[in-house]
XYZ file of C-alpha atoms in Angstrom:
232
model
C 0.103 0.565 -0.357
C 1.381 2.834 -1.111
C 0.889 6.381 1.906
C 2.424 10.049 2.284
C 3.172 11.130 5.787
C 5.126 14.293 6.972
C 7.243 15.018 9.773
C 6.416 18.760 11.943
C 7.490 19.246 15.433
C 10.853 18.709 17.620
C 11.206 15.024 19.164
C 11.547 16.046 22.333
C 7.947 16.513 22.620
C 4.430 15.240 22.787
C 3.791 12.925 19.905
C 0.579 13.213 17.779
C -0.424 10.962 14.596
C -2.693 12.343 12.362
C -4.633 10.624 9.551
C -7.066 12.898 7.737
C -10.590 11.513 6.527
C -11.995 11.079 2.652
C -9.964 12.483 -0.746
C -8.016 14.440 1.376
C -4.774 14.970 1.013
C -1.464 16.226 4.342
C -3.165 19.440 5.145
C 0.666 20.632 5.664
C -0.082 23.983 7.852
C -2.903 22.161 9.786
C 0.125 19.901 10.813
C 3.109 22.672 11.140
C 0.429 24.948 13.534
C 0.306 21.685 15.744
C 3.789 21.326 15.063
C 4.667 24.243 17.096
C 3.140 22.663 20.244
C 3.534 19.131 19.687
C 5.898 16.660 17.568
C 3.286 15.326 14.446
C 3.427 12.306 12.274
C 0.597 12.622 9.503
C -0.045 9.661 7.337
C -2.176 9.938 4.557
C -3.164 5.898 2.555
C -3.712 4.998 -0.605
C -7.530 5.521 -2.333
C -7.905 8.525 0.856
C -5.624 10.510 -0.418
C -6.241 11.536 -3.417
C -2.910 12.190 -5.099
C -1.889 8.421 -4.844
C -3.832 6.680 -7.291
C -5.549 3.486 -6.189
C -3.829 0.116 -7.223
C -5.864 -1.980 -4.865
C -8.745 -2.684 -3.278
C -8.068 -2.526 0.553
C -10.419 -3.583 3.996
C -10.371 -1.590 6.501
C -8.719 -3.967 8.289
C -5.577 -3.688 6.317
C -5.438 0.242 6.585
C -5.286 -0.543 9.996
C -2.509 -2.387 9.944
C -1.176 0.071 7.041
C -0.978 2.185 9.609
C 0.585 0.179 12.286
C 3.269 -0.932 10.536
C 3.858 2.471 8.983
C 4.506 3.661 13.051
C 7.152 0.899 13.782
C 8.956 1.486 10.707
C 8.595 5.666 11.656
C 9.301 4.316 15.220
C 7.085 6.030 16.548
C 5.032 5.347 19.170
C 1.616 8.637 19.780
C 0.565 9.548 22.779
C -2.188 11.586 20.939
C -3.809 9.898 18.116
C -6.282 11.970 16.198
C -8.383 11.046 12.877
C -11.390 13.416 10.947
C -13.605 11.805 9.114
C -13.636 8.377 7.415
C -10.030 8.380 9.147
C -11.484 7.642 12.164
C -12.205 4.501 11.038
C -9.105 3.598 10.992
C -7.773 4.231 14.115
C -10.928 3.359 16.200
C -9.234 -0.019 15.525
C -5.552 0.203 15.944
C -3.173 -2.010 18.288
C -0.399 -0.035 20.053
C -0.443 2.414 22.855
C -1.401 5.522 23.482
C -2.151 7.970 25.751
C -5.407 9.857 24.158
C -7.514 9.307 21.215
C -9.201 12.387 19.131
C -12.318 11.534 16.773
C -12.668 14.524 14.884
C -16.251 14.567 13.088
C -16.062 11.165 12.832
C -18.017 8.240 10.021
C -18.322 5.351 12.357
C -21.438 5.445 14.255
C -24.468 3.624 12.602
C -26.982 6.096 11.144
C -30.022 6.534 12.966
C -32.930 3.921 11.076
C -34.623 6.773 8.703
C -31.836 8.208 7.880
C -29.912 4.685 6.457
C -33.722 3.507 4.352
C -33.872 7.336 2.818
C -29.542 6.893 1.409
C -30.745 3.300 0.860
C -33.869 4.647 -1.540
C -31.932 7.592 -2.832
C -29.093 4.719 -4.033
C -31.748 2.437 -5.461
C -33.451 5.185 -7.609
C -29.895 6.887 -8.929
C -28.854 3.661 -10.873
C -32.471 3.037 -12.006
C -32.624 6.719 -13.125
C -29.420 5.717 -14.556
C -30.632 2.496 -16.476
C -33.211 4.395 -17.801
C -31.169 7.059 -19.117
C -28.774 4.673 -20.567
C -32.023 3.506 -22.351
C -33.073 6.206 -23.721
C -29.987 8.082 -24.761
C -31.087 10.816 -21.942
C -28.285 12.804 -20.423
C -28.944 11.901 -16.214
C -29.970 14.378 -14.308
C -27.469 16.079 -11.407
C -29.659 15.033 -9.149
C -29.254 11.506 -9.741
C -25.898 11.142 -10.180
C -24.703 11.237 -6.395
C -22.636 12.898 -4.018
C -19.863 15.208 -5.924
C -17.135 13.594 -3.902
C -18.661 10.319 -5.148
C -19.282 11.284 -9.020
C -16.008 13.540 -9.769
C -14.095 9.353 -8.260
C -13.051 6.610 -10.749
C -14.692 3.155 -10.914
C -12.118 1.465 -8.192
C -11.657 4.104 -5.905
C -16.085 4.648 -5.621
C -15.911 0.998 -4.985
C -13.640 1.819 -1.832
C -16.092 4.655 -1.007
C -18.732 2.550 -0.832
C -17.329 -0.144 0.730
C -15.681 2.084 3.433
C -18.626 4.327 3.764
C -20.878 0.853 5.195
C -18.447 0.129 7.365
C -19.124 0.988 11.529
C -16.662 -0.519 13.505
C -18.003 -2.778 16.183
C -15.713 -1.822 18.961
C -14.006 1.254 18.557
C -10.553 2.602 21.451
C -12.639 4.042 23.604
C -10.032 4.950 26.802
C -9.050 8.150 27.197
C -11.319 9.313 24.328
C -12.672 12.336 22.884
C -15.280 13.107 20.392
C -15.378 16.867 18.310
C -18.800 17.145 17.064
C -19.338 20.232 14.585
C -22.364 22.065 14.904
C -22.812 22.949 11.227
C -21.595 19.611 9.736
C -24.152 18.424 6.944
C -21.667 15.040 6.478
C -22.281 13.640 10.431
C -25.241 13.189 12.146
C -24.451 14.392 15.226
C -27.529 12.566 16.681
C -26.513 9.895 15.700
C -22.909 10.239 16.764
C -24.187 11.244 19.876
C -25.639 8.078 20.540
C -23.243 6.070 19.329
C -20.650 7.936 21.525
C -22.726 6.870 24.159
C -23.428 2.968 23.026
C -19.464 3.242 23.123
C -18.401 4.354 26.259
C -17.644 7.671 25.066
C -18.574 10.444 27.478
C -16.009 13.538 26.583
C -17.946 14.905 23.601
C -17.580 18.340 22.768
C -19.777 20.065 19.895
C -17.644 23.137 18.230
C -18.636 25.805 15.859
C -17.905 24.981 11.705
C -18.890 23.443 9.249
C -17.109 19.390 8.539
C -13.811 20.365 7.660
C -13.366 23.121 10.415
C -10.527 21.664 11.608
C -8.420 22.898 9.346
C -9.855 26.429 8.782
C -9.970 27.027 12.984
C -6.631 24.779 14.189
C -6.822 26.982 17.687
C -10.440 25.281 18.344
C -8.631 22.166 17.999
C -5.212 22.867 19.774
C -7.187 24.431 22.814
C -9.048 20.764 23.214
C -5.206 18.661 22.942
C -3.761 20.908 25.514
C -6.927 20.340 27.725
C -5.403 16.912 28.066
C -5.038 16.067 31.605
C -2.919 12.260 30.275
C 0.039 14.058 28.442
C-alpha cells in the first residue's frame, strides 16, 4: 500500500499521529500549526489521499494494519492519536499504545435507521434512473449522479468509497477518548454520533462551531482541546 507522510515539530515533545479523511491529502498548514506545540506524524493512505492512485481495493482492516506498520517503521509511539472523518474508521481499531485518542467529525457511528433507509432509497433510485437514461439515450440529471465526492471518483475509488461508507466498527478504542463534532456539519448526523458515543462509552464529547472540515480553518480550537489533555 502506498502512502504519504509528513513530519512536523521537535522530537522532545509529546507525539501526535494524525490521519485525514476521505479525499483529503495532508494539510501541511494544519500539521505545522500543531507542530509548534507537539511532534506530529501525519499519514495519508492510498485510495483515501486523492494524490495517490488506488491500485488495489483494500479492506478497513488492511488500512489499520498499514498504519500500525508505518508507526513501527517510523519508530513512532504516539501519545495522542487524532483523525478526521473517514480516517477515524482506521484509528478506532489501532492496536498501539496511546494516552489519548481524539475522533474529529467521525463517520464511525451507524446513522439512525431513518437516515439509512433514506440513503438506500437514493442509491436504488439513482441506479434505476441511470439505466433508464441509458436505455433511452438521455443525459442523466445531476441529482441522480450521487454526491460530488462520488461523481469525481474513478471506478476503483467508487467501490472503495461504498465499502468504507458502509463500514461501522463494532468496537472502538474508547480509553481516554474525546469526540469532537461541529454544529453545522452536513456530513455527520450529530444525533447519531451522540448515540454512538454513548453506546461505546465515550463521555467526553465536544460540539464546536463550524462545519465538517473546520479543523483546518480554525485549528486553534482543536489545539485547545488537545492542550486540555490531562493524560500527557
